[in-house]
Every structure is written in C-alpha cells, then in structure tokens.
C-alpha cells in the first residue's frame, strides 16, 4: 500500500477526532487556511514534510499541532544546510507559526545571531514579530528565512555590515528591515562588549580609588594626631617660656657681674645640691692634679718618694669627697 500524499495526510490529520490524535485546531475555516498554506509551502519547498506532534508552550500547556520539517539551502553552497521545524500555532493564522532551527552537536548556532537563540533554536525574525494575517503566510515566511540565512547563517558568525547591504532601491521593505535589525543587533553586541570592558576598567579604577581613599584617610588621621602632639608641645613650651620670663622679671635688678657674684649664685639650689656640686668639683680637681703628677714623674720632674707622698694625700682627700658626694646623693633633697 502506497503512503498517503502530503495532502491526504494533512486532510486526515485535520479531520481526526480520536484522542490523543485529535489536533488543537477547532474552527473549520481555520483548518481550510492551514491546509491551503501548508500545501502551498510543500509545493514551493518540496523538501519539507508534514507531520503531527505534541508541543509544549512556555507556560507548560501541551497541544497537538501540525508541523513541517525540512532543510533550507542558502545561496552559498559551502555552508551547511539549515534544518527547520515549523509548528503551526493552535490559533494559526491569527498567531504566527513557531519556527525552530534544529540543534546539531557538530554545527552549533553561533552565540550572537540576531534572530536564532543558540540554546533552543527558537527563531524570531521581524517577519514573525510583525506577523499579521492576511497577508502573511508560510511560504513567504520561509522565503524570508532563506534571505535572512543567506545574509547571516546561523551556523557561522558573519555580522551584517553596511558594506554588505544592497542599494535600498533594489530590496523590498521587509528585506531592508531584516538587514537593519541584524545590523542594529550586532551594533548592540559590540556596544555591550565594549561597555562590559569599560565597566570592568571602571570597577578596577573604583577599587584603586577606594584604596587611595583609605590610605589618605589614615594619613589625615596620623597628621591629626601629630598636630595634637605638636600643640601639646607648644603649650609646654609656652609654659616654660612664661616660667623663664617670670624668673627674668624677678632677677632683673640683681647684679650678675662676675667680679661681685659667684657664678653659682646665679642659680637657685639648696645646701645639699651645693655640697654635692662642691664635692664633685673637688674630686675632678684632684683627678686632674694626680694626672699632672703622673706626667711629672714620667718626665722625672719630681722624685718617686715625693710622688708617692702627694698621691696618698690626694687619694685620701678624693675618697672623702666621693663619700660626701654619695651621701648627699642618697639623702632626700629639700627644694
């Protein structure tokens, strides 16, 4: 038994009422339009074959629909054929058909295609987005897809540029719109890439500015602390200055002539401090005399017996002076 012709298959599918084979088309006029459009498509593109299947919408609704499956060839023979599945929406022709490029592991859809999603194969050219019946139909849709894929093949990255555009007077309005949308899409892709790079650079600059802000803030804090320390020192110096000025005012009339007043009298000191100072001075003087005696003995300016006698006497005096100095140091000093 010979297989049914495409027309017989479509007619049988449209009149089937047995669940689960009944299709989701209910209106008789709608079925007649579907039959006419599908036959026109198959006549112009004989490589496509009709079939039925279950389709799930994005909201989870499942429907039985007619579909046409086949491959289209673009003008460039070096590029691979493009397998398409065209589902007729349950509200066709009022709703546009659902077109998908079949995914192939060896020939993936390039990521930046303006009309084909590279993960699902869903195809949404301007012809579908602006679908209106009449005059839109399946045959014209497929011709439009062939033109689009000739300009921008889904399996090879060929961005549309102004240089590839034909003169505006030599193309239709739809073709010009398709090319313009493709150009705008690739411009947006390029702009998005450059914007991402600029955002990354600005983010790095922002981090650098934050780091510098933290550094400057810490420096300002340190300078503030240093300023407080300097202000405290200035305050102390001012107090010392006032103390010296008061001393000068009190002692301004006192004669400090070296012929009349001893140098020690120019300083205020108690008896203990004065005694310690005198003992220290006597100790240093004896030390100097003993040094001179050593030199004199070395040059034989004095006899050894005289040297020993003088050194013993001076050492005894020096011992007493050092004892007095230590005693005055250990005793409490009265101011």
Coordinates of C-alpha atoms in Angstrom, one line a residue:
X1 CA 0.0 0.0 0.0
X2 CA 1.5 3.4 -1.1
X3 CA 2.0 6.0 1.7
X4 CA -0.5 8.9 1.6
X5 CA 0.3 12.0 -0.2
X6 CA 1.0 15.2 1.8
X7 CA -2.4 16.5 1.0
X8 CA -4.1 13.3 2.2
X9 CA -2.0 13.2 5.3
X10 CA -2.9 16.8 6.2
X11 CA -6.6 16.3 5.5
X12 CA -6.7 13.2 7.6
X13 CA -4.9 14.9 10.5
X14 CA -7.2 17.8 10.4
X15 CA -10.4 15.7 10.5
X16 CA -9.2 13.3 13.1
X17 CA -11.3 13.5 16.3
X18 CA -9.9 10.5 18.2
X19 CA -7.9 11.4 21.3
X20 CA -4.9 11.6 21.6
X21 CA -4.6 12.1 17.8
X22 CA -7.0 15.0 17.5
X23 CA -5.3 18.3 16.7
X24 CA -5.9 21.5 18.6
X25 CA -7.5 23.3 15.6
X26 CA -11.2 23.6 16.1
X27 CA -12.6 26.0 13.5
X28 CA -13.3 24.6 10.0
X29 CA -12.3 27.9 8.3
X30 CA -9.0 27.7 10.2
X31 CA -8.4 24.2 9.1
X32 CA -9.1 25.2 5.5
X33 CA -6.5 28.0 5.7
X34 CA -4.0 25.7 7.3
X35 CA -4.5 23.1 4.5
X36 CA -4.0 25.8 1.8
X37 CA -1.0 27.3 3.4
X38 CA 0.7 24.0 4.1
X39 CA 0.1 22.7 0.5
X40 CA 1.5 26.0 -0.9
X41 CA 4.6 25.6 1.3
X42 CA 5.2 22.0 0.3
X43 CA 4.7 22.8 -3.4
X44 CA 7.3 25.6 -3.3
X45 CA 9.7 23.7 -0.9
X46 CA 9.2 20.0 -1.7
X47 CA 12.0 19.1 0.8
X48 CA 9.7 19.8 3.7
X49 CA 7.4 17.0 5.0
X50 CA 4.2 17.4 7.1
X51 CA 3.8 15.6 10.5
X52 CA 2.0 16.0 13.8
X53 CA 3.3 16.1 17.3
X54 CA 2.8 17.5 20.8
X55 CA 4.1 20.9 21.5
X56 CA 4.7 22.4 25.0
X57 CA 4.4 26.2 25.4
X58 CA 6.5 28.2 27.9
X59 CA 3.6 28.2 30.4
X60 CA 3.5 24.4 30.4
X61 CA 0.4 24.0 28.2
X62 CA 0.6 21.0 25.8
X63 CA -1.2 21.0 22.4
X64 CA -1.3 18.7 19.3
X65 CA -0.1 20.6 16.3
X66 CA 0.8 20.2 12.7
X67 CA 4.4 20.8 11.7
X68 CA 6.6 21.0 8.6
X69 CA 10.1 19.6 8.8
X70 CA 12.9 20.1 6.3
X71 CA 16.2 21.8 5.4
X72 CA 16.7 25.0 3.5
X73 CA 19.7 25.7 1.3
X74 CA 21.2 29.2 1.1
X75 CA 23.0 30.7 -1.9
X76 CA 26.5 29.9 -0.6
X77 CA 27.0 26.2 -1.3
X78 CA 29.9 25.9 1.1
X79 CA 27.8 26.5 4.2
X80 CA 25.8 23.6 5.7
X81 CA 22.0 23.2 5.2
X82 CA 19.8 24.6 7.9
X83 CA 17.2 22.1 9.4
X84 CA 14.0 23.8 10.3
X85 CA 10.8 22.8 12.2
X86 CA 7.8 25.0 11.6
X87 CA 5.0 24.4 14.1
X88 CA 1.5 25.8 13.3
X89 CA 0.2 27.5 16.4
X90 CA -3.3 26.4 17.6
X91 CA -4.6 29.8 16.7
X92 CA -2.9 30.0 13.3
X93 CA -3.2 32.0 11.1
X94 CA -4.1 34.7 13.6
X95 CA -0.9 33.7 15.6
X96 CA 2.4 33.4 13.9
X97 CA 3.9 29.9 13.4
X98 CA 6.6 28.7 15.8
X99 CA 9.9 28.2 13.9
X100 CA 13.0 26.4 15.3
X101 CA 16.4 25.6 13.9
X102 CA 17.2 22.0 14.9
X103 CA 20.2 21.8 17.1
X104 CA 23.2 19.8 15.8
X105 CA 26.2 18.9 18.1
X106 CA 28.7 19.3 15.2
X107 CA 27.3 22.6 14.0
X108 CA 26.2 24.7 16.9
X109 CA 24.3 28.0 16.4
X110 CA 26.6 30.9 17.0
X111 CA 26.0 32.9 20.1
X112 CA 25.4 36.3 18.6
X113 CA 22.9 35.5 15.9
X114 CA 20.2 38.3 15.9
X115 CA 17.2 36.0 15.1
X116 CA 18.1 32.5 16.4
X117 CA 18.5 31.5 20.0
X118 CA 21.7 29.4 20.3
X119 CA 20.3 27.3 23.2
X120 CA 16.8 26.4 22.0
X121 CA 17.0 27.2 18.2
X122 CA 13.9 29.4 18.5
X123 CA 13.7 31.7 15.5
X124 CA 12.1 35.1 15.7
X125 CA 12.8 37.3 12.6
X126 CA 10.9 40.6 12.1
X127 CA 8.5 38.7 9.8
X128 CA 7.3 36.7 12.7
X129 CA 7.4 39.5 15.2
X130 CA 5.2 41.7 12.9
X131 CA 3.0 38.8 11.8
X132 CA -0.4 39.8 10.6
X133 CA -2.9 37.7 8.6
X134 CA -3.5 38.4 5.9
X135 CA -1.1 38.8 4.0
X136 CA 1.4 36.8 6.0
X137 CA 1.7 33.1 5.2
X138 CA 4.0 30.1 5.5
X139 CA 5.6 30.3 2.0
X140 CA 6.5 33.9 2.3
X141 CA 7.9 33.2 5.8
X142 CA 10.2 30.5 4.5
X143 CA 11.4 32.7 1.7
X144 CA 12.1 35.4 4.2
X145 CA 14.1 33.0 6.3
X146 CA 16.1 31.9 3.3
X147 CA 17.0 35.5 2.6
X148 CA 18.0 36.1 6.2
X149 CA 20.1 33.0 6.5
X150 CA 21.8 33.9 3.2
X151 CA 22.9 37.2 4.8
X152 CA 23.6 35.8 8.3
X153 CA 24.0 32.0 8.5
X154 CA 23.1 30.6 12.0
X155 CA 26.0 28.1 11.9
X156 CA 28.7 30.7 11.0
X157 CA 29.4 34.1 12.6
X158 CA 29.1 36.7 9.8
X159 CA 28.0 40.0 11.3
X160 CA 25.9 42.2 9.0
X161 CA 27.8 45.4 8.0
X162 CA 26.7 48.3 5.8
X163 CA 29.1 47.1 3.1
X164 CA 27.0 44.0 2.5
X165 CA 23.8 45.9 2.1
X166 CA 22.3 46.2 -1.4
X167 CA 21.2 49.6 -2.7
X168 CA 17.9 50.5 -0.8
X169 CA 16.0 50.8 -4.1
X170 CA 16.8 47.2 -5.1
X171 CA 15.4 45.4 -1.9
X172 CA 11.9 45.1 -0.5
X173 CA 10.8 46.8 2.6
X174 CA 10.9 43.6 4.6
X175 CA 14.3 42.7 3.5
X176 CA 15.6 46.2 4.3
X177 CA 14.0 45.9 7.7
X178 CA 15.6 42.4 8.3
X179 CA 19.1 43.8 7.4
X180 CA 18.6 46.8 9.5
X181 CA 17.6 44.7 12.5
X182 CA 20.6 42.5 12.0
X183 CA 22.9 45.5 11.9
X184 CA 21.4 47.0 15.0
X185 CA 21.7 43.7 16.8
X186 CA 25.4 43.4 16.1
X187 CA 26.0 47.0 17.0
X188 CA 24.3 46.3 20.3
X189 CA 26.5 43.2 20.8
X190 CA 29.6 45.2 20.1
X191 CA 28.4 48.0 22.3
X192 CA 27.6 45.6 25.1
X193 CA 31.1 44.1 24.8
X194 CA 32.8 47.5 24.9
X195 CA 30.6 48.6 27.7
X196 CA 31.4 45.4 29.7
X197 CA 35.1 46.1 29.2
X198 CA 34.7 49.8 30.3
X199 CA 32.7 48.7 33.3
X200 CA 35.4 46.3 34.3
X201 CA 38.1 49.0 33.9
X202 CA 35.9 51.5 35.9
X203 CA 35.5 48.8 38.6
X204 CA 39.2 48.4 38.9
X205 CA 39.6 52.2 39.0
X206 CA 37.0 52.3 41.7
X207 CA 38.9 49.8 43.8
X208 CA 42.1 51.8 43.3
X209 CA 40.3 55.0 44.4
X210 CA 38.9 53.2 47.4
X211 CA 42.4 52.0 48.3
X212 CA 43.8 55.5 47.9
X213 CA 40.9 56.9 50.0
X214 CA 41.7 54.5 52.8
X215 CA 45.4 55.5 52.6
X216 CA 44.7 59.2 52.6
X217 CA 42.2 58.9 55.4
X218 CA 44.8 57.1 57.5
X219 CA 47.4 59.8 56.7
X220 CA 44.9 62.5 57.7
X221 CA 44.3 60.7 61.0
X222 CA 48.0 60.4 61.6
X223 CA 48.6 64.1 60.8
X224 CA 45.7 65.0 63.1
X225 CA 47.4 63.0 65.9
X226 CA 50.8 64.7 65.1
X227 CA 49.1 68.1 65.2
X228 CA 47.7 67.3 68.7
X229 CA 51.2 66.3 69.8
X230 CA 52.7 69.5 68.4
X231 CA 50.0 71.6 70.0
X232 CA 50.8 69.9 73.3
X233 CA 54.5 70.6 72.9
X234 CA 53.8 74.3 72.0
X235 CA 51.7 74.5 75.2
X236 CA 54.5 73.1 77.2
X237 CA 57.0 75.5 75.6
X238 CA 54.7 78.4 76.3
X239 CA 54.6 77.4 80.0
X240 CA 58.4 77.1 80.1
X241 CA 58.6 80.5 78.4
X242 CA 56.4 82.0 81.0
X243 CA 58.4 80.5 83.7
X244 CA 61.7 81.9 82.3
X245 CA 60.1 85.3 81.7
X246 CA 58.9 85.3 85.4
X247 CA 62.4 84.4 86.5
X248 CA 63.9 87.2 84.5
X249 CA 61.5 89.7 85.8
X250 CA 62.3 88.7 89.4
X251 CA 66.0 88.7 88.9
X252 CA 66.2 91.6 86.5
X253 CA 67.7 94.0 89.1
X254 CA 70.2 91.5 90.5
X255 CA 73.8 92.2 89.5
X256 CA 75.4 89.3 87.7
X257 CA 78.8 90.8 87.4
X258 CA 81.4 88.1 87.7
X259 CA 83.6 90.4 89.9
X260 CA 80.9 90.7 92.5
X261 CA 78.9 87.5 92.4
X262 CA 80.0 83.9 92.2
X263 CA 78.6 82.0 89.1
X264 CA 76.9 79.5 91.5
X265 CA 74.9 82.4 92.9
X266 CA 73.1 82.8 89.6
X267 CA 71.3 79.5 90.1
X268 CA 68.9 78.6 92.8
X269 CA 70.0 75.5 94.7
X270 CA 69.7 74.0 98.2
X271 CA 72.6 73.2 100.6
X272 CA 72.6 69.5 99.7
X273 CA 72.9 70.2 96.0
X274 CA 75.6 72.9 96.7
X275 CA 77.6 70.4 98.8
X276 CA 77.3 67.7 96.1
X277 CA 78.5 70.1 93.5
X278 CA 81.5 71.2 95.6
X279 CA 82.5 67.6 96.3
X280 CA 82.2 66.7 92.6
X281 CA 84.3 69.7 91.6
X282 CA 87.0 68.9 94.3
X283 CA 87.0 65.3 93.0
X284 CA 87.6 66.4 89.4
X285 CA 90.3 68.8 90.5
X286 CA 92.2 66.1 92.5
X287 CA 91.9 63.8 89.5
X288 CA 93.5 66.5 87.3
X289 CA 96.3 67.1 89.9
X290 CA 97.1 63.3 90.0
X291 CA 97.2 63.3 86.2
X292 CA 99.8 66.1 86.3
X293 CA 101.8 64.3 88.9
X294 CA 101.9 61.2 86.7
X295 CA 103.2 63.3 83.9
X296 CA 105.8 64.9 86.1
X297 CA 107.0 61.6 87.4
X298 CA 107.2 60.4 83.8
X299 CA 109.5 63.3 82.9
X300 CA 111.4 62.9 86.2
X301 CA 110.3 66.4 87.3
X302 CA 109.6 65.0 90.9
X303 CA 111.2 62.2 92.9
X304 CA 109.4 59.0 93.4
X305 CA 109.1 59.5 97.2
X306 CA 107.6 62.9 96.7
X307 CA 105.2 61.5 94.1
X308 CA 104.0 58.7 96.4
X309 CA 103.5 61.1 99.3
X310 CA 101.4 63.5 97.2
X311 CA 99.4 60.8 95.6
X312 CA 98.5 59.2 99.0
X313 CA 97.4 62.6 100.4
X314 CA 95.3 63.4 97.3
X315 CA 93.8 59.9 97.2
X316 CA 92.7 60.3 100.8
X317 CA 91.1 63.7 100.1
X318 CA 89.5 62.3 96.9
X319 CA 88.0 59.4 98.9
X320 CA 86.4 61.7 101.4
X321 CA 84.9 63.9 98.7
X322 CA 83.4 60.9 96.9
X323 CA 81.9 59.7 100.2
X324 CA 80.4 63.1 100.8
X325 CA 79.0 63.1 97.2
X326 CA 77.5 59.7 97.6
X327 CA 76.0 60.6 100.9
X328 CA 74.4 63.8 99.6
X329 CA 73.0 61.8 96.6
X330 CA 71.3 59.2 98.7
X331 CA 69.8 61.7 101.2
X332 CA 66.4 63.3 100.4
X333 CA 66.8 66.6 98.7
X334 CA 64.8 69.5 100.0
X335 CA 63.7 72.1 97.5

